[in-house]
Short mmCIF file of C-alpha atoms in Angstrom, two decimals:
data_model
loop_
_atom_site.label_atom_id
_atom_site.label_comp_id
_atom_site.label_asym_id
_atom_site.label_seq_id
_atom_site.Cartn_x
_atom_site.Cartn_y
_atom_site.Cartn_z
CA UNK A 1 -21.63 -244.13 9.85
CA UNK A 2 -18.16 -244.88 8.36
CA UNK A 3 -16.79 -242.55 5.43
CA UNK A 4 -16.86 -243.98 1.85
CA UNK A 5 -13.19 -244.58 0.50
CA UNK A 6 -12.52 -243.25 -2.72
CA UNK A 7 -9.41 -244.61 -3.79
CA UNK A 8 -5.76 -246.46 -2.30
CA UNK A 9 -2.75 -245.07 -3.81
CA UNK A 10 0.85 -245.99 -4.36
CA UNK A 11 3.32 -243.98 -3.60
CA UNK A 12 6.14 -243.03 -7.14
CA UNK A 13 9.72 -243.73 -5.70
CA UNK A 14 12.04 -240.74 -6.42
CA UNK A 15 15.52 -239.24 -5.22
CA UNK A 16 15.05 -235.31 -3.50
CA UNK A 17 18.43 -233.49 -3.46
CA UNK A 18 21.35 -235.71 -2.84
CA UNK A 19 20.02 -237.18 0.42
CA UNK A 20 16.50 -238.11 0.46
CA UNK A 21 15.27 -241.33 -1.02
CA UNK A 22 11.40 -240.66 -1.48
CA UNK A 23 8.10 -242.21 -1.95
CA UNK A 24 5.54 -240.03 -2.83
CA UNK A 25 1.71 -240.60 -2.87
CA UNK A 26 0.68 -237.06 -3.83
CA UNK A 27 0.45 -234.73 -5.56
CA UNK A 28 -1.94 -236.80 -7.69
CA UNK A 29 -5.36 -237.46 -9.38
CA UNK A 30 -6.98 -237.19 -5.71
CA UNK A 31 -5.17 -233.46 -4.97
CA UNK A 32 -8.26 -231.98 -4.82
CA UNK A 33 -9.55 -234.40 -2.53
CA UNK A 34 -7.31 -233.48 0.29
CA UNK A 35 -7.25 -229.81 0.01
CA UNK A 36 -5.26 -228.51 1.76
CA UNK A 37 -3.04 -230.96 1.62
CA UNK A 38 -0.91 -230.60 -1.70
CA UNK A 39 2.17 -233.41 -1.37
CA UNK A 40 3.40 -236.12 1.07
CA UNK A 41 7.34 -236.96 0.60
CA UNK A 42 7.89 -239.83 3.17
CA UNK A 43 11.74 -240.33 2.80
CA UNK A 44 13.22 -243.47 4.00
CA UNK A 45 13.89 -245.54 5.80
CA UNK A 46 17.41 -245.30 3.96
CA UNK A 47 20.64 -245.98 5.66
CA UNK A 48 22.45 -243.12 6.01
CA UNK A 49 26.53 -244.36 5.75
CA UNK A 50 28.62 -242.50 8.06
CA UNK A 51 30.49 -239.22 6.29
CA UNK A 52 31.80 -235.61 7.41
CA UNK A 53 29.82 -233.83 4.88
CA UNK A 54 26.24 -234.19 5.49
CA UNK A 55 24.29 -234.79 2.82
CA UNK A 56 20.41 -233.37 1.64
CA UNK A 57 18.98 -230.47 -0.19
CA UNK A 58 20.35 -227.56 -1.14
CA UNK A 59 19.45 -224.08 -0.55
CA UNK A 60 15.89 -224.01 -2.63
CA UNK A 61 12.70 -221.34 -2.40
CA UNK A 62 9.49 -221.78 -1.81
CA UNK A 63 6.63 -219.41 -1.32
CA UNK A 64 2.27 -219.14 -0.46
CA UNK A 65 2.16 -222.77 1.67
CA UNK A 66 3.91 -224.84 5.13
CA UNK A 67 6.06 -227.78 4.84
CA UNK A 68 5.46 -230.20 8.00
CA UNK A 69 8.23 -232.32 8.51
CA UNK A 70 7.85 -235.99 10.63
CA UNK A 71 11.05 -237.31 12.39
CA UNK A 72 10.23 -240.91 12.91
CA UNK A 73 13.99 -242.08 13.17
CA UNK A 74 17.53 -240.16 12.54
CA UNK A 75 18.10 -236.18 12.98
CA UNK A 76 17.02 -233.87 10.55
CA UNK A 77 18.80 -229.95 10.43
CA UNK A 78 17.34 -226.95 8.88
CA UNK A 79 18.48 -223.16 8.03
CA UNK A 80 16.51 -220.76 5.99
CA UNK A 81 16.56 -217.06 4.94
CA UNK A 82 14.25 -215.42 7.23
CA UNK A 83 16.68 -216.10 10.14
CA UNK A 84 15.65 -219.59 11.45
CA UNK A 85 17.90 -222.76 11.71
CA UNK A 86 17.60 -226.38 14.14
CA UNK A 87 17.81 -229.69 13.94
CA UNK A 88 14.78 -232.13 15.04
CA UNK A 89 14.71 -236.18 15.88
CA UNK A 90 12.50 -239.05 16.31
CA UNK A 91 8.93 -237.63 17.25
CA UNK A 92 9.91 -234.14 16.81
CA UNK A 93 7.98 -232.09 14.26
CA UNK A 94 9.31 -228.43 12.54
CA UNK A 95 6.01 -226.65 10.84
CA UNK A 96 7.62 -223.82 8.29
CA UNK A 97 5.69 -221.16 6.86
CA UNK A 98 7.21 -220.03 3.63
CA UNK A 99 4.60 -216.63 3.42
CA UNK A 100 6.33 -214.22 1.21
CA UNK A 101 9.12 -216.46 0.81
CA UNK A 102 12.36 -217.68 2.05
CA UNK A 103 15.38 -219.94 0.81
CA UNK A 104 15.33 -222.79 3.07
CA UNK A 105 18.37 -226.04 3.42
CA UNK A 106 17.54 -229.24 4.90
CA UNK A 107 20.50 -231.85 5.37
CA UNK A 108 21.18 -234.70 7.88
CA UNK A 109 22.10 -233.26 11.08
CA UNK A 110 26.11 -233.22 11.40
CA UNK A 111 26.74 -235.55 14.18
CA UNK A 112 24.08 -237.55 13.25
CA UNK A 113 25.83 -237.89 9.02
CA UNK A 114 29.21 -238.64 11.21
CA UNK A 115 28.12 -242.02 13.06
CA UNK A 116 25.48 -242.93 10.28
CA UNK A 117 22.07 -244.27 10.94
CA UNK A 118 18.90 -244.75 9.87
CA UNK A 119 16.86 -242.11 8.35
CA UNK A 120 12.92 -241.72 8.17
CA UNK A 121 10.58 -238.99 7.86
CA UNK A 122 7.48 -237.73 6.28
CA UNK A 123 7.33 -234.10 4.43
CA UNK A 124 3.75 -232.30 4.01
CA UNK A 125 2.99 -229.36 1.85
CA UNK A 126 0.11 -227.97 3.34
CA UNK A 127 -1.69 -224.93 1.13
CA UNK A 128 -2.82 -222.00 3.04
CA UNK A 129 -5.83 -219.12 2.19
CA UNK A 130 -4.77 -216.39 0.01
CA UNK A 131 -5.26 -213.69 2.21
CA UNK A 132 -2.37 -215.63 4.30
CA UNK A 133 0.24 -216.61 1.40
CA UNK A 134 2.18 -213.54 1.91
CA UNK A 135 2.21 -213.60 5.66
CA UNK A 136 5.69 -213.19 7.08
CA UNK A 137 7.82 -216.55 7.19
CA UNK A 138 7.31 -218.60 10.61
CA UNK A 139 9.32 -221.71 12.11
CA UNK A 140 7.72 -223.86 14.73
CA UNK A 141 9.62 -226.43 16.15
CA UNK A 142 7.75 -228.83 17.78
CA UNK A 143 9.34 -231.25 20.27
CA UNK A 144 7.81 -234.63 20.84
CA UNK A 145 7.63 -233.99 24.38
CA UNK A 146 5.42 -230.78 23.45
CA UNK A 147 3.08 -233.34 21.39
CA UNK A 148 -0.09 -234.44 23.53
CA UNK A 149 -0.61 -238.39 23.40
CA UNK A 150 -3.84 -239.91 23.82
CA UNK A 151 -3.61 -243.75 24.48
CA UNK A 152 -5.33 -246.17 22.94
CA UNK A 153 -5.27 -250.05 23.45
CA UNK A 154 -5.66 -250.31 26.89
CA UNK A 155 -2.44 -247.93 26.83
CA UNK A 156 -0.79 -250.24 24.32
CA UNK A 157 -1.31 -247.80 21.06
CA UNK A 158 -0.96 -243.75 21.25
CA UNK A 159 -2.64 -240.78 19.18
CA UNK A 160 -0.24 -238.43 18.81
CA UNK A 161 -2.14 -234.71 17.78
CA UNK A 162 0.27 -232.54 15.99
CA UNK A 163 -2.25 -229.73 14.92
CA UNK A 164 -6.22 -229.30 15.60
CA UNK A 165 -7.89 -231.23 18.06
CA UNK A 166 -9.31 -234.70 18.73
CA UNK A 167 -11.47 -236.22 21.55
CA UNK A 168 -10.76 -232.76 23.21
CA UNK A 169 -7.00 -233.08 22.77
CA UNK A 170 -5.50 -229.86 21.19
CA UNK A 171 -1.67 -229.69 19.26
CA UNK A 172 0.78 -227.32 19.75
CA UNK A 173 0.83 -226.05 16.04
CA UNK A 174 -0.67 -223.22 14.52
CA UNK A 175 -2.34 -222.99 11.49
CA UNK A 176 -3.94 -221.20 9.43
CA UNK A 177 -6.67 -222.55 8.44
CA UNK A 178 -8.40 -225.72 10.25
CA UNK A 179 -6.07 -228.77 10.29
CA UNK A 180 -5.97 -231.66 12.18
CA UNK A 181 -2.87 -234.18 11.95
CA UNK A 182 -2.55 -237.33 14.34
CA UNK A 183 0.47 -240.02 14.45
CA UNK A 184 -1.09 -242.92 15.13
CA UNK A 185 0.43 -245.83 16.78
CA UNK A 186 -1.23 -249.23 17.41
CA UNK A 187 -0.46 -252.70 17.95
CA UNK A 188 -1.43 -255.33 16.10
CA UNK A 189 -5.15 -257.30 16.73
CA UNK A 190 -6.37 -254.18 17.72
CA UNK A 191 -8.99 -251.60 16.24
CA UNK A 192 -9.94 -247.76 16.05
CA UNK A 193 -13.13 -246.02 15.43
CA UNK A 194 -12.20 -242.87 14.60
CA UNK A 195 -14.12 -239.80 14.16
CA UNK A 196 -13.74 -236.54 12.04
CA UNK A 197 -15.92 -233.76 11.01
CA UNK A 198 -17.81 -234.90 8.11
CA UNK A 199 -16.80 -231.41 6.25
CA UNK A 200 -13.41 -232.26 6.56
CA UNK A 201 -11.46 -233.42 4.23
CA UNK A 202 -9.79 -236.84 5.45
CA UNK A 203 -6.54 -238.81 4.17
CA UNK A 204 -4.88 -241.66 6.00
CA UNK A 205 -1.17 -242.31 4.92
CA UNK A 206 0.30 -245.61 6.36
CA UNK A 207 4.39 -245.31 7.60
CA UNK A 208 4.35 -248.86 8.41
CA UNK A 209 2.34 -251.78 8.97
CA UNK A 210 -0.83 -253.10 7.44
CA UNK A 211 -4.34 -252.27 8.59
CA UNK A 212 -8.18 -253.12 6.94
CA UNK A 213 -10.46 -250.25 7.02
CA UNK A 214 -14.10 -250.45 7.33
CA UNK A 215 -13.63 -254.57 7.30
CA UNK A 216 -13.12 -254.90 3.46
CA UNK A 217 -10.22 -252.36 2.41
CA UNK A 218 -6.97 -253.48 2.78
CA UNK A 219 -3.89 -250.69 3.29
CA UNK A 220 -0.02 -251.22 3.14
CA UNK A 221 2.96 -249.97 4.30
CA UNK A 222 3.45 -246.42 1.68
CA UNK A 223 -0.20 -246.17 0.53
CA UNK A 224 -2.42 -243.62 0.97
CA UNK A 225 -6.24 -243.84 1.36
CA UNK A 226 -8.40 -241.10 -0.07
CA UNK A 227 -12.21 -240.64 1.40
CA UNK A 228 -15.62 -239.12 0.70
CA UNK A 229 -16.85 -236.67 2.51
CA UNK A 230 -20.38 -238.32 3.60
CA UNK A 231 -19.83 -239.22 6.91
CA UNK A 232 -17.53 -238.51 10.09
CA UNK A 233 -16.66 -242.27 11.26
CA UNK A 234 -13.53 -244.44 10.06
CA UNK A 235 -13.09 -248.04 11.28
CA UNK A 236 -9.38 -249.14 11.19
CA UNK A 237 -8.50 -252.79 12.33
CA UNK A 238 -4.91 -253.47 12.27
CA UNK A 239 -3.24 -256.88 10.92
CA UNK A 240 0.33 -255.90 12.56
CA UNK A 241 2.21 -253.07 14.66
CA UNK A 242 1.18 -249.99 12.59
CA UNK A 243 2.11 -246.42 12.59
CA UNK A 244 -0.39 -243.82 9.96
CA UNK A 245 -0.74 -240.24 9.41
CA UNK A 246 -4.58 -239.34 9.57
CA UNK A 247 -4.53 -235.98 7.55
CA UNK A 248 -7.74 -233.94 7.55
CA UNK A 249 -8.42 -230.49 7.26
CA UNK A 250 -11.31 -228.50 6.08
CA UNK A 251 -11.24 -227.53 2.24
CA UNK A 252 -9.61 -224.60 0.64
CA UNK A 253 -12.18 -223.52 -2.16
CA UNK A 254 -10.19 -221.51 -3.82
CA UNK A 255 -8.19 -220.78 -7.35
CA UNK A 256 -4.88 -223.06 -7.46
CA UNK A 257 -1.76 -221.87 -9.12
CA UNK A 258 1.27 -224.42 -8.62
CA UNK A 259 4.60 -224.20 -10.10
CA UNK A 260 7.91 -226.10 -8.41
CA UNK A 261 8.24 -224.62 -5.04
CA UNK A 262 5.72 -221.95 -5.57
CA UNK A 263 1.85 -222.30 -4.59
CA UNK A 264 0.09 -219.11 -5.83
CA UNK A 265 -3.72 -218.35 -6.29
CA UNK A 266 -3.19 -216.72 -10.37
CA UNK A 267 -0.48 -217.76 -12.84
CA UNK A 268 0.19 -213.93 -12.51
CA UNK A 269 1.48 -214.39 -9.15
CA UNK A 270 3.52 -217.37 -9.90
CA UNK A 271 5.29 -215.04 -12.50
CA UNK A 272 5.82 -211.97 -9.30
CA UNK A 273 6.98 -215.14 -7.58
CA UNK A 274 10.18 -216.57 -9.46
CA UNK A 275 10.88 -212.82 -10.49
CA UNK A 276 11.53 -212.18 -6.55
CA UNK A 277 13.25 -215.11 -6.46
CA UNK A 278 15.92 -214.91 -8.95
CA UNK A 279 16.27 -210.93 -8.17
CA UNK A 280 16.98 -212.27 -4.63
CA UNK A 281 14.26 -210.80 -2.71
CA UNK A 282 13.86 -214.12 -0.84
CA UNK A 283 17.09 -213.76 0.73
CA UNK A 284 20.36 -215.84 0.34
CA UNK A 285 23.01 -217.74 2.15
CA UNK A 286 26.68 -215.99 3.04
CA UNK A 287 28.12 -219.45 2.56
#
């Protein structure tokens, strides 16, 4: 039995730092929906015109959730308070657990910002329990060799599994809660049954392409598709070469307390959280 689909949304266009040209899908009305997922930021793809100072986001805090960050083309680098620093590329994955809190920087890679490119990714906030949000910071870099690949297609397509597990496939990240994330990468005139616990929460976020789900649902290219939680099945039936996150994860039932880069259980601890921060307990940069 397929899932019911609640609702297809656009993503809001927006500019993050000086070197990120987003589309964003959520947060919105469905936020709850896809607990504990709280945002998707899929950047690109933007050309990236050669230059000797990188461009991206400045030094910025955030605390009590992970940010999961996609490669799918260009090099992204990355330096933050609690000691951690690298640069990823195309299929690589970096999972950052802000805890307590950290200041972290993400720019385009230097050598990458000299020749220019092409730049594409996709940024998750992911929430985590409360007994967890003030768990020491944690950086795992995931490289795309690291990432187990089921094929699909007669070998044409590919499940990547970055987290959880799926038709006995585990990922290499940690979590902290249950989470499964695939990459999903299939060629056009083909379909995909796929199946997820029915407790889960389920999202699918399309890169690129165009696909029909369940027969009568049609999803582009930047949209993401919200379901019910009454069954585990999802029929997918793509129209061209597609690539789509399937984010699913079961729920976190518990109180929500969001402000900028801070996701907090009270309003209370929102308050202990930007008091740390501008008294500089979350660490700063010598340069």
């Amino acid at each position: 039995m397929n899932r019911r689909i609640f609702q297809v949304i656009d993503g809001v266009k927006k500019q993050v730092g000086e070197g990120f040209q987003v589309t964003s899908p959520m947060p919105g009305s469905r936020i709850r929906q896809l607990s504990p997922f709280l945002l998707i930021d899929h950047t690109g793809p933007m050309q990236v015109e050669p230059t000797e100072s990188p461009l991206g986001a400045d030094p910025h805090p955030h605390r009590g959730f992970e940010t999961v960050t996609i490669v799918y083309q260009g090099y992204l680098a990355h330096r933050d308070t609690a000691g951690y620093s690298g640069k990823i590329g195309p299929g690589d994955v970096q999972w950052m657990t802000a805890g307590a809190g950290l200041l972290h920087e993400e720019r385009h890679e230097k050598e990458f910002a000299r020749q220019g490119g092409v730049l594409e990714l996709i940024q998750l906030w992911v929430n985590v329990p409360k007994k967890d949000k003030m768990f020491p910071p944690r950086y795992q870099e995931l490289r795309s060799g690291t990432i187990p690949v089921i094929a699909t297609a007669e070998g044409k397509g590919a499940i990547r599994v970055i987290s959880g597990s799926y038709a006995g496939v585990s990922g290499p990240a940690e979590t902290f809660s249950p989470i499964t994330i695939l990459d999903v990468h299939q060629p056009k005139g083909t379909t995909l049954q796929l199946q997820l616990p029915a407790a889960y929460n389920v999202g699918i976020y399309v890169v690129k392409g165009s696909v029909q789900l369940h027969g009568n649902r049609a999803a582009q290219t930047k949209q993401l598709v919200v379901f019910g939680w009454d069954a585990d099945g999802i029929e997918v039936a793509f129209e061209e070469d597609s690539t789509f996150l399937v984010l699913a994860g079961e729920p976190i039932e518990e109180p929500l307390a969001t402000y900028g880069p801070f996701v907090m259980n009270t309003n209370q601890e929102l308050v202990q959280a930007i008091e740390d921060f501008e008294s500089g307990t979350m660490g700063s940069f010598a340069d």
